[in-house]
XYZ file of C-alpha atoms in Angstrom:
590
model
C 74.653 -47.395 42.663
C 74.511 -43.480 42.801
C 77.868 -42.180 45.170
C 78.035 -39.007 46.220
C 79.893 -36.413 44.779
C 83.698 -35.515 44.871
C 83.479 -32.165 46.960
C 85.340 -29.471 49.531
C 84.246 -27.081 52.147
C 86.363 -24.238 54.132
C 85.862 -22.086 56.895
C 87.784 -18.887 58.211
C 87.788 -17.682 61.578
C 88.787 -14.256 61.957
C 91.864 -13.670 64.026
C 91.044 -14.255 68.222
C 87.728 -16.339 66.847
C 86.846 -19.674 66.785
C 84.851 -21.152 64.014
C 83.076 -24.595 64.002
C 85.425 -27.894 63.868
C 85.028 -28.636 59.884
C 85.735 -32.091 60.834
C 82.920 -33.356 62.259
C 80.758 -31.784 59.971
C 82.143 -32.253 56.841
C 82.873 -36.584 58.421
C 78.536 -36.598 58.610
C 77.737 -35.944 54.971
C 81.043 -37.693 53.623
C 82.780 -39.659 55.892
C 85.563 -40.308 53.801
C 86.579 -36.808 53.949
C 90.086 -35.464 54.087
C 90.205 -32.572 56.609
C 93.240 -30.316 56.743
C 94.588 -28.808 59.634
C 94.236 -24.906 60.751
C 96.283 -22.066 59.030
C 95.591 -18.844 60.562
C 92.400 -19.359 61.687
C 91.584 -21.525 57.892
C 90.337 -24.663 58.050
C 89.935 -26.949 54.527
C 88.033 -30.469 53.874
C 87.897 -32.301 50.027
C 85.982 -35.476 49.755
C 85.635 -38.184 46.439
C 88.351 -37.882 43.733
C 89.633 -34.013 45.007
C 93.251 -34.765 46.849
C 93.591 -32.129 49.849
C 93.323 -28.342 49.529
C 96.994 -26.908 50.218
C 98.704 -23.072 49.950
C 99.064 -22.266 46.247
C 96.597 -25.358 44.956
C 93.857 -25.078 42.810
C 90.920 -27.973 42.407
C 88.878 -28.098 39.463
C 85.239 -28.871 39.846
C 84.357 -30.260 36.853
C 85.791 -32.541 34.370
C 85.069 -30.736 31.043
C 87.105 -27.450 30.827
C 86.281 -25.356 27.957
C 86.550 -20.907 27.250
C 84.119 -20.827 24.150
C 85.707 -23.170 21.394
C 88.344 -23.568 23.164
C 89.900 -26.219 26.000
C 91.339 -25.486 29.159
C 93.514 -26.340 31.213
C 93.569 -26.263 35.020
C 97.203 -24.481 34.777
C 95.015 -21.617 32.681
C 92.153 -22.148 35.596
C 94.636 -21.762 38.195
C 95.625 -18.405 36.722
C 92.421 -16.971 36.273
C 91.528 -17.486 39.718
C 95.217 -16.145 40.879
C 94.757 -13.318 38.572
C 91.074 -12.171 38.804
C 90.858 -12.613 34.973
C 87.204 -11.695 34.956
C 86.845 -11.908 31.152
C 88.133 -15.659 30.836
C 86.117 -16.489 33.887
C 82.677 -14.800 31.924
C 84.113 -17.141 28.749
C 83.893 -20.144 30.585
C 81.000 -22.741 29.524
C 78.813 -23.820 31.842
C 79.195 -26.127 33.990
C 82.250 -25.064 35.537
C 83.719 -24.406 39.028
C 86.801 -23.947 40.468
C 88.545 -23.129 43.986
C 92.211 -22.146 45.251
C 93.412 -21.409 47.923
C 96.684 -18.892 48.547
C 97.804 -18.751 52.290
C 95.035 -18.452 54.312
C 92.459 -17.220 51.773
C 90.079 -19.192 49.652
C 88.501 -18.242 46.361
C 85.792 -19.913 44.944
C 83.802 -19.325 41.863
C 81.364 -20.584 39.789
C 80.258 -20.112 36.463
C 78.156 -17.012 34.003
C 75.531 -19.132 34.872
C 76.013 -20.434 38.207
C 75.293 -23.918 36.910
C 78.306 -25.288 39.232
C 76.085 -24.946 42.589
C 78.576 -23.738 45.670
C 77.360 -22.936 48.856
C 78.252 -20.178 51.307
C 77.104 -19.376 55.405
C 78.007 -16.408 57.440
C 77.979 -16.930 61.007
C 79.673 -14.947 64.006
C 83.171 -14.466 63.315
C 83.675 -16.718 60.856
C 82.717 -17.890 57.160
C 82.667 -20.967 55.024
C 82.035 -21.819 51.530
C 81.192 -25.298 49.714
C 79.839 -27.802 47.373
C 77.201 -28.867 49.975
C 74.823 -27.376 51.751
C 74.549 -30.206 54.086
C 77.994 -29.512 55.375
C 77.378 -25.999 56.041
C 74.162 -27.045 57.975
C 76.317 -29.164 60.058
C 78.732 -26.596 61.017
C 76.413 -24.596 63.596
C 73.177 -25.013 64.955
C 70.242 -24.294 62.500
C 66.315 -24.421 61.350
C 64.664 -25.630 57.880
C 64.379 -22.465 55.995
C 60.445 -21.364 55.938
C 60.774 -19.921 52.234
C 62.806 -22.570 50.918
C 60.124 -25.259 52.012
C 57.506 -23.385 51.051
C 59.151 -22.934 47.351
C 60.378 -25.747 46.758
C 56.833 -27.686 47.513
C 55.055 -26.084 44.846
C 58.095 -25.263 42.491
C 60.084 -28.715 43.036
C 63.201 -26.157 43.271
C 64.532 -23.004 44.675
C 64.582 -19.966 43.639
C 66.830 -16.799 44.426
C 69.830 -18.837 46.242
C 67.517 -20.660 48.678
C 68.256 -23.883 50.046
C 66.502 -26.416 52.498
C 68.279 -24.823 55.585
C 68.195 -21.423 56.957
C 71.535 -18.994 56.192
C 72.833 -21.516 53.808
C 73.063 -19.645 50.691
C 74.081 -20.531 46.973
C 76.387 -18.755 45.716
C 74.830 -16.384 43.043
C 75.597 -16.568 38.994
C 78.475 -14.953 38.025
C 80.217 -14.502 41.296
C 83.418 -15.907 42.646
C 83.411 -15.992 47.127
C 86.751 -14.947 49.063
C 87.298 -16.196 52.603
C 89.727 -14.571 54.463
C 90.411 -14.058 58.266
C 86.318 -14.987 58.920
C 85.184 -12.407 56.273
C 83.500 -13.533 52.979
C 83.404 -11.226 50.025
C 81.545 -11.962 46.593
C 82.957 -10.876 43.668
C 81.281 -10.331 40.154
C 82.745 -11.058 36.880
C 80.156 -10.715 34.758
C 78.838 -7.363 33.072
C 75.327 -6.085 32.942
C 73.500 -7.603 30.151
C 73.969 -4.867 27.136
C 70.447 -4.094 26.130
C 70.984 -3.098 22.281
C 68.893 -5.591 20.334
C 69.525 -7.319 17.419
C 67.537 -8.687 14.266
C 66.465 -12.056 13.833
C 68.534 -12.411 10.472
C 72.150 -11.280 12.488
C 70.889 -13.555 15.160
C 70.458 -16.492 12.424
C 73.686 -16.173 10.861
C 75.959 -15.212 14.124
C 74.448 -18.459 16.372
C 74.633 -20.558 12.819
C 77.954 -20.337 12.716
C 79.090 -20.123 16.169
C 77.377 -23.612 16.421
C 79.305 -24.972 13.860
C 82.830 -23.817 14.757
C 82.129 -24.873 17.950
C 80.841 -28.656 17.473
C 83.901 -28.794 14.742
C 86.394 -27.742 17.483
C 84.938 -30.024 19.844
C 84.883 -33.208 17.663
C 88.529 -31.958 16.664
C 89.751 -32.172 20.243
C 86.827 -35.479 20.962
C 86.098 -37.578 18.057
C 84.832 -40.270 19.746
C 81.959 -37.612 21.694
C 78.844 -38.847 21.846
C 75.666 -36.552 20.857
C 72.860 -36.765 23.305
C 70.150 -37.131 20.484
C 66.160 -36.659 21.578
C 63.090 -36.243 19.562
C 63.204 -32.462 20.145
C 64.563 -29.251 18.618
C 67.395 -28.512 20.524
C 69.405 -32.012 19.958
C 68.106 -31.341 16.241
C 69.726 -28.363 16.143
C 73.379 -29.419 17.198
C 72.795 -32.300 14.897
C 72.580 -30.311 11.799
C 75.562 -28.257 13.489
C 77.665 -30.948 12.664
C 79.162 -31.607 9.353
C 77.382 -34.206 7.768
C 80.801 -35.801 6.669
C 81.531 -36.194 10.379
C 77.679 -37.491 11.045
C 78.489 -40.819 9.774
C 80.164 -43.373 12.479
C 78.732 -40.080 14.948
C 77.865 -41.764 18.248
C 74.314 -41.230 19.602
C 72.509 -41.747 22.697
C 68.993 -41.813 23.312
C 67.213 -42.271 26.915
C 64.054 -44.047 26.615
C 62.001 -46.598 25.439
C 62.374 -48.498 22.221
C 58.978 -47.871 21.532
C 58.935 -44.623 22.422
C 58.338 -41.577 20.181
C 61.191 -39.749 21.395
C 63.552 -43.391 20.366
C 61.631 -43.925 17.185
C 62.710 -40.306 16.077
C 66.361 -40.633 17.213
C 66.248 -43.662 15.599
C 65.407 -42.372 12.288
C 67.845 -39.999 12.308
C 70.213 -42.185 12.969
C 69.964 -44.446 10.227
C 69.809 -41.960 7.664
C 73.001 -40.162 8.826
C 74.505 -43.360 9.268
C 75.488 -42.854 13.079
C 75.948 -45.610 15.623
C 72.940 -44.970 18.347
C 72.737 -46.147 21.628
C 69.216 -46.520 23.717
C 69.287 -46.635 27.483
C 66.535 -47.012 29.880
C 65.561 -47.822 33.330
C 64.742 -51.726 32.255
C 65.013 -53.547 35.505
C 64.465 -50.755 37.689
C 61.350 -52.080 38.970
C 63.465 -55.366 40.318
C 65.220 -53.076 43.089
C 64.081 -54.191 46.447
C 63.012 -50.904 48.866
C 66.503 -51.386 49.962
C 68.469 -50.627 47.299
C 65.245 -48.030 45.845
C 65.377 -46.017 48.958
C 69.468 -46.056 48.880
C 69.582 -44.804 45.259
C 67.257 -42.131 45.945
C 68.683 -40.793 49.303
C 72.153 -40.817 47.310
C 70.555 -38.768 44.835
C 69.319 -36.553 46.711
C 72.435 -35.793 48.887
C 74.167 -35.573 45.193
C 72.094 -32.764 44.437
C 72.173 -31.330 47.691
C 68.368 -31.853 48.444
C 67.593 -28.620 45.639
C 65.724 -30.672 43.047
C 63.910 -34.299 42.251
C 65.910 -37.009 43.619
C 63.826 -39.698 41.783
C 64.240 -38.220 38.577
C 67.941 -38.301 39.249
C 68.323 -41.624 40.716
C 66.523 -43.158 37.481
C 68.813 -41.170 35.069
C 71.852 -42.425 37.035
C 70.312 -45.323 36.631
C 70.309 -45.825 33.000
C 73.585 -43.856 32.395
C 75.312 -46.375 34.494
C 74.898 -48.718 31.461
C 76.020 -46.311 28.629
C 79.052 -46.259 26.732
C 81.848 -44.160 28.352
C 82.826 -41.120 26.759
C 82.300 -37.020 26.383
C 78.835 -35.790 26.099
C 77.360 -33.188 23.713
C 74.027 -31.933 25.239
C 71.014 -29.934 24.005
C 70.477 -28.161 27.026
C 69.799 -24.330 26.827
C 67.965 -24.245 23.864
C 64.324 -23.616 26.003
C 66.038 -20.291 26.809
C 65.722 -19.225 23.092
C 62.058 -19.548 22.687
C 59.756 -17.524 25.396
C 59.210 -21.002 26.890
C 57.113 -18.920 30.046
C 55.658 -16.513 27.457
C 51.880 -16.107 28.831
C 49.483 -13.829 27.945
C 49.601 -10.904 24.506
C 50.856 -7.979 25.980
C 54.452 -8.547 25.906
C 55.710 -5.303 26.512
C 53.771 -4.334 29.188
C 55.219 -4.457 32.440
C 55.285 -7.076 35.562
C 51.947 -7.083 37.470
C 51.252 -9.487 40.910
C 48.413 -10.601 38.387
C 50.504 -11.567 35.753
C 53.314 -13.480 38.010
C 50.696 -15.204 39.995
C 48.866 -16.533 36.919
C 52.563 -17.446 35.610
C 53.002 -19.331 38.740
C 49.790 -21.512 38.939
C 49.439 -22.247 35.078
C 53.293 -23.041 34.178
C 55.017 -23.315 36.875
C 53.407 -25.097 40.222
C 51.769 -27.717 38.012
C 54.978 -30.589 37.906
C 56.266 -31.383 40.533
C 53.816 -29.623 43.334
C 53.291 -31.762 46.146
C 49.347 -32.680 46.741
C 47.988 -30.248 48.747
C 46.601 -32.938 51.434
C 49.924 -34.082 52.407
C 50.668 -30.561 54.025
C 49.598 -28.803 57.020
C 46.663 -26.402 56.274
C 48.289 -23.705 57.742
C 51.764 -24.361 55.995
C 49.637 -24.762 52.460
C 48.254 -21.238 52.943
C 51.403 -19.587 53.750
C 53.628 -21.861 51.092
C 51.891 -20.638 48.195
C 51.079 -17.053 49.486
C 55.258 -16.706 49.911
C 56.070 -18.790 46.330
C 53.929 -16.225 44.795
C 56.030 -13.556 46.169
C 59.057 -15.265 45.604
C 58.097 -15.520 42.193
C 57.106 -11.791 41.521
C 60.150 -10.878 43.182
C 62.338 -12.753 41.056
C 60.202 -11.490 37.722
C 60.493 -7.801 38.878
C 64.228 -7.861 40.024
C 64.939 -7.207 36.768
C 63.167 -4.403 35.799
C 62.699 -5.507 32.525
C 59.551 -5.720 30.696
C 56.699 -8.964 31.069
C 58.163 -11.184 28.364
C 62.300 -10.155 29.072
C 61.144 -10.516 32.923
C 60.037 -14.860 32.505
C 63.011 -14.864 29.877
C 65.462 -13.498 32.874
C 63.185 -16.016 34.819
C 63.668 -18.937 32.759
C 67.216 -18.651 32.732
C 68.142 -16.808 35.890
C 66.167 -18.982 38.418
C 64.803 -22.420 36.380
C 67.541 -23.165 35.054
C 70.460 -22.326 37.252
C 68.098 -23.988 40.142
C 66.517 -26.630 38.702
C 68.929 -27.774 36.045
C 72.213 -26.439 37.625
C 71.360 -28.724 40.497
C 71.588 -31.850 38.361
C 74.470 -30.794 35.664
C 76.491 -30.034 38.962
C 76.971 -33.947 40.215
C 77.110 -35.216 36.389
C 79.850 -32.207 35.562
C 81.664 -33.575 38.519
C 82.640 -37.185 36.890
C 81.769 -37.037 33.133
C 83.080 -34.833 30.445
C 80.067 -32.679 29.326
C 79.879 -29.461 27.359
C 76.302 -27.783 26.483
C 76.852 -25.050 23.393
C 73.618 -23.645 23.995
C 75.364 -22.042 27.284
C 78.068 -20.569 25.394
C 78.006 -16.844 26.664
C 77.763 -15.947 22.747
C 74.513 -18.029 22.693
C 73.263 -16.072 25.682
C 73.748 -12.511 24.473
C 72.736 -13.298 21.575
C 69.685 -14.910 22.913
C 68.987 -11.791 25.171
C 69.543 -9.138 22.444
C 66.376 -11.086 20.094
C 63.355 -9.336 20.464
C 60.507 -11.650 22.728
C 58.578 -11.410 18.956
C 61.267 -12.981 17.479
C 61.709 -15.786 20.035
C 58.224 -16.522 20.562
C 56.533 -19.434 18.862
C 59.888 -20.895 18.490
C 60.616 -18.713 15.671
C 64.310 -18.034 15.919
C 65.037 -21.871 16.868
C 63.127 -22.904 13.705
C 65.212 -20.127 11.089
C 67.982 -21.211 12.975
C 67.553 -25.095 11.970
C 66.509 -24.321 8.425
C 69.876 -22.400 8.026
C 71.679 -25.001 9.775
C 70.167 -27.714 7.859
C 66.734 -27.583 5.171
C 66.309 -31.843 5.367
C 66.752 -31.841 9.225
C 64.470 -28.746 9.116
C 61.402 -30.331 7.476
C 61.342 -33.646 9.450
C 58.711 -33.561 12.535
C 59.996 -33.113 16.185
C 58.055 -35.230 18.699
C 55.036 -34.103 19.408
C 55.368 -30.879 17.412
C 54.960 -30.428 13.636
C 58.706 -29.753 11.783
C 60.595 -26.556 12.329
C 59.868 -25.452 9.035
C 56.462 -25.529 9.822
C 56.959 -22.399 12.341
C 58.942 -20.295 9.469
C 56.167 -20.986 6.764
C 53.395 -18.848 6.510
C 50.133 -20.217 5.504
C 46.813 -21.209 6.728
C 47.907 -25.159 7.211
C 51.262 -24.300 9.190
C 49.360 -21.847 11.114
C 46.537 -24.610 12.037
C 49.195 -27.057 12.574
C 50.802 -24.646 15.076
C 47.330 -23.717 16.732
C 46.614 -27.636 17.320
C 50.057 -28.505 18.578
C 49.272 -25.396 21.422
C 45.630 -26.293 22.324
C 47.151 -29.816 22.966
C 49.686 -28.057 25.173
C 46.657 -26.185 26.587
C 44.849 -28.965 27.191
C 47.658 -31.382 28.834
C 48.400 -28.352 31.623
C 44.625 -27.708 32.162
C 44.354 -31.828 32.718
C 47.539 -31.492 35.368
C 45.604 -28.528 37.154
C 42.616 -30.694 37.440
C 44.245 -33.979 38.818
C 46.497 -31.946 40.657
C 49.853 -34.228 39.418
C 51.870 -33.652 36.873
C 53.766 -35.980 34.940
C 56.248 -37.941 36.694
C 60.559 -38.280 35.232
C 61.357 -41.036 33.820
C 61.141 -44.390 36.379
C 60.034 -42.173 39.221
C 56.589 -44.284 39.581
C 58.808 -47.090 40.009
C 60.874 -45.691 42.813
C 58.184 -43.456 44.148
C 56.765 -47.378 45.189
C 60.050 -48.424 46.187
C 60.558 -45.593 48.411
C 57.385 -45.759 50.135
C 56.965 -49.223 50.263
C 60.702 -48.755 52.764
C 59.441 -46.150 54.302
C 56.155 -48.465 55.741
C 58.575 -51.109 56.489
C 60.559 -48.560 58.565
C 58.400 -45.952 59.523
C 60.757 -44.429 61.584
C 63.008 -42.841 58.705
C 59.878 -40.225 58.318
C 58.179 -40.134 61.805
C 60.130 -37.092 61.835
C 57.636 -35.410 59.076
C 55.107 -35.270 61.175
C 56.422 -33.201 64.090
C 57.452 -30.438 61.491
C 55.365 -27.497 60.533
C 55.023 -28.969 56.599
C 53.545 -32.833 56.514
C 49.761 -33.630 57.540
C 50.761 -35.976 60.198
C 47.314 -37.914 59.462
C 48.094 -37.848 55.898
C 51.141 -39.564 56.735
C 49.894 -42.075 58.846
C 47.347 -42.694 55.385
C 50.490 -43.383 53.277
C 52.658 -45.658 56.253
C 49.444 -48.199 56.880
C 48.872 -48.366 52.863
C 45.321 -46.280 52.183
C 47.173 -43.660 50.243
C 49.894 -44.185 47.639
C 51.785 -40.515 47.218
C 52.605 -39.458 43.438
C 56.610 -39.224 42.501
C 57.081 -35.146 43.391
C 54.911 -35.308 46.205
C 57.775 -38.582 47.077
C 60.582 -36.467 46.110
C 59.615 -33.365 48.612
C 59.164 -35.714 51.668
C 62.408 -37.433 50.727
C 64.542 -33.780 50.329
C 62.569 -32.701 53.877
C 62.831 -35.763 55.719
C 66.605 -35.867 55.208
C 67.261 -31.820 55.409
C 65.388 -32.441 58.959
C 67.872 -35.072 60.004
C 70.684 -32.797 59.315
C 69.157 -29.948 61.202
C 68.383 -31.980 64.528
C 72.265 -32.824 64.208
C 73.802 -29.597 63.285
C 75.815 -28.122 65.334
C 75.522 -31.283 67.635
C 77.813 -32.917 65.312
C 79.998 -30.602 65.142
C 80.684 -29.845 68.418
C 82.278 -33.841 68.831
């Protein structure tokens, strides 16, 4: 069963002010919470494995600790936070978080990347920081934040530091918060991206070998880590990272179905490097009763602080409750390396409302956008009118041009939002490290030109340097990577057809309006909606807010209308962020 979390939360008064009792709020989301008394106006909560936050401690947030090759430990944390050691802090591989507190301030940070998702809210007199949202909520009266709903129903996630609730903030990439005496400061430790590019040959042989020393150091100080291996390029390419004298006996793991392509692949790989590989799936998933389906999923989605697809998260917590223990090697951050929101030719041009919007509707509201009869008319007019904006605002914050505006994009909002918001609970109780977050990767990444990137170019020299046999075997669903560094007529077609199918698959999603569901989220999509019709009051709440089609609703409670998984997933995230706003404040004024 998914728990929530290990987490804290602190709020500072400033000196004659009060500031909302911590207690009761923090006691609502976790109510096994240990709440520390007042110091000057300070007052501290931890929750899950975190003991109590005390003068001169420091709490790490996540189990891996690494600075580039490197491990940490929380002594070395402890001193980069005491000492403002902005360089080791920028060094730091995502996912990472840490807070300390020293008399009766306390500084928080996160990581390059903001990956580790903190929260912070501003109110009169007083501040507060935390690992939850919900909490903050709690503190002092509030309201479901207009933008963030409107966002997240077409997106499926936030974007520029929204959340659910209005004033609750995440705290931004690359910034570490100070409370002290009911003021809140944010501090930046990372430079401005250095704009002086590089050429794909440097980038080859620097990320080539920055891949290698870093999987050797980490099977030095792990040998019995276990490679998360997929079908796709970016598991391929920390693969052929590895030594093949340390490949055999190299333990695997692939989520999925046996007779999936993605399995098959693994699979194959496996047995000709000789590893020992793992499948895990969601086999018996659809033998929860709405009970336990509806519990999983609420769990989730409190786990990832109502900012993403609970469903998608429940299943995957799911299946990884079966797996063998140990530390994870991941693929993620490779997307960031090949214009994966490239649209369009002209590249250099610059970032048009034209451009974004089209961005928008044909990559990016097609997933996990809830169907447009299940809101409000008024609400779906506004929603995507203001996720438009959001969107070009995000694109042009940058200043950068078209294709460096979706890279910042990509990485800046999708990423840290979307994928921060799971890596955050899983960093929190397993040992995971993703090299293709390294801060080398990312600079190098950003100094490519988009010509280079595009078409997967750089990812595919990259893999035949790192390895020619790996290079020439086909990813799923894709020809091999050495079919994007070959020229010719037949790589060229073989390229064309893989991208019409592409074409063709979003154009289908547009049509039916539903994209394609996570892994086991049909399965608890029914299982939550099946509960929700057998107690009807868990959403009757939907339909006195702004969002949810009350008659729609009343459709899906009496059975004419079975909701897809994201459209499941949104009314989930609202229907419990709307429970914690008719309590806030009231709670915490017990």
């Amino acid at each position: 069963m998914t728990s929530s979390p290990p987490g804290f939360a602190a709020v500072s008064a400033g000196v004659g002010r009060s500031a909302p009792a911590l207690a009761a709020a923090v006691v609502s989301v976790a109510p096994e919470a240990a709440c520390g008394g007042t110091r000057s106006g300070l007052q501290t909560a931890t929750w899950g494995a975190y003991e109590p936050l005390a003068d001169g401690r420091t709490l790490v947030l996540t189990r891996e600790l690494r600075r580039r090759n490197l491990g940490v430990d929380p002594e070395d944390v402890a001193r980069m936070l005491a000492g403002r050691d902005r360089k080791a802090l920028a060094e730091m591989l995502p996912t990472f978080g840490a807070v300390q507190q020293a008399g009766n301030a306390i500084t928080a940070t996160t990581d390059a990347l903001g990956f580790r998702h903190l929260y912070y809210r501003v109110g009169d007199g007083w501040a507060a920081v935390s690992t939850s949202a919900r909490v903050l909520a709690a503190l002092a009266p509030t309201s479901l934040d207009d933008e963030g709903l409107a966002v997240q129903s077409l997106l499926g996630w936030q974007l520029r530091g929204r959340s659910l609730f209005e004033s609750v903030t995440k705290v931004p990439a690359g910034r570490s918060v100070e409370l002290r005496d009911g003021l809140l400061g944010l501090d930046a430790f990372t430079d401005e991206p250095d704009e002086e590019r590089i050429g794909l040959t440097e980038g080859v042989a620097s990320m080539s070998s920055m891949l290698r020393g870093y999987l050797d150091a980490y099977l030095d100080d792990h040998p019995d880590a276990i490679l998360q291996l997929t079908g796709g390029q970016d598991s391929r390419l920390l693969l052929s990272a590895i030594d093949p004298r340390r490949r055999r006996g190299l333990r695997v793991v692939t989520l999925g179905r046996p007779d999936s392509p993605d399995v098959r692949i693994a699979a194959g790989l496996a047995d000709r490097h000789g590893m020992s590989h793992e499948i895990i799936g969601v086999d018996g998933l659809d033998t929860l009763d709405p009970e336990e389906a509806y519990a999983r999923c609420a769990a989730a989605a409190g786990a990832i602080e109502l900012g993403a697809d609970p469903l998608a998260w429940a299943a995957l917590d799911f299946a990884e409750a079966r797996a063998m223990p140990g530390p994870r090697i991941s693929g993620l951050g490779g997307e960031v390396a090949r214009g994966f929101y490239y649209l369009g030719r002209d590249g250099d041009g610059p970032v048009t409302q034209a451009r974004a919007r089209r961005l928008a509707d044909w990559r990016m509201f097609v997933n996990e956008a809830v169907e447009s009869s299940a809101l409000r008319p008024a609400f779906r007019e506004r929603a995507r009118e203001i996720a438009h904006a959001e969107v070009l605002a995000a694109l042009a914050e940058s200043g950068r041009s078209w294709f460096e505006a979706t890279d910042d994009l990509y990485l800046g909002q999708r990423m840290q939002h979307w994928a921060g918001a799971t890596e955050s609970p899983v960093s929190a109780r397993r040992r995971i490290v993703n090299p293709m977050l390294d801060d080398r990767w990312i600079a190098t990444v950003r100094a490519l030109a988009s010509a280079d990137k595009m078409g997967s170019r750089f990812l595919a020299r990259l893999q035949v340097e790192l390895d020619i046999e790996l290079a020439r075997l086909p990813l799923e669903g894709r020809p091999s990577p050495a079919t994007y560094v070959t020229p010719g007529w037949r790589s060229s077609w073989r390229r064309g057809a893989t991208m019409m199918t592409k074409a063709g698959r979003k154009l289908g999603q547009r049509v039916r309006r539903r994209g394609r569901p996570p892994v086991g989220g049909e399965i608890l999509a029914d299982g939550v909606v099946t509960y929700w019709r057998i107690h009807p009051e868990t959403v009757s709440g939907l339909a006195e807010t702004e969002v949810v089609e009350p008659s729609w609703l009343d459709d899906v409670l009496v059975g004419r209308h079975d909701p897809g998984p994201g459209t499941v997933a949104f009314l989930l995230n609202l229907s419990l962020a709307a429970g914690a706003v008719r309590h806030s404040g009231v709670t915490a004024a017990r």
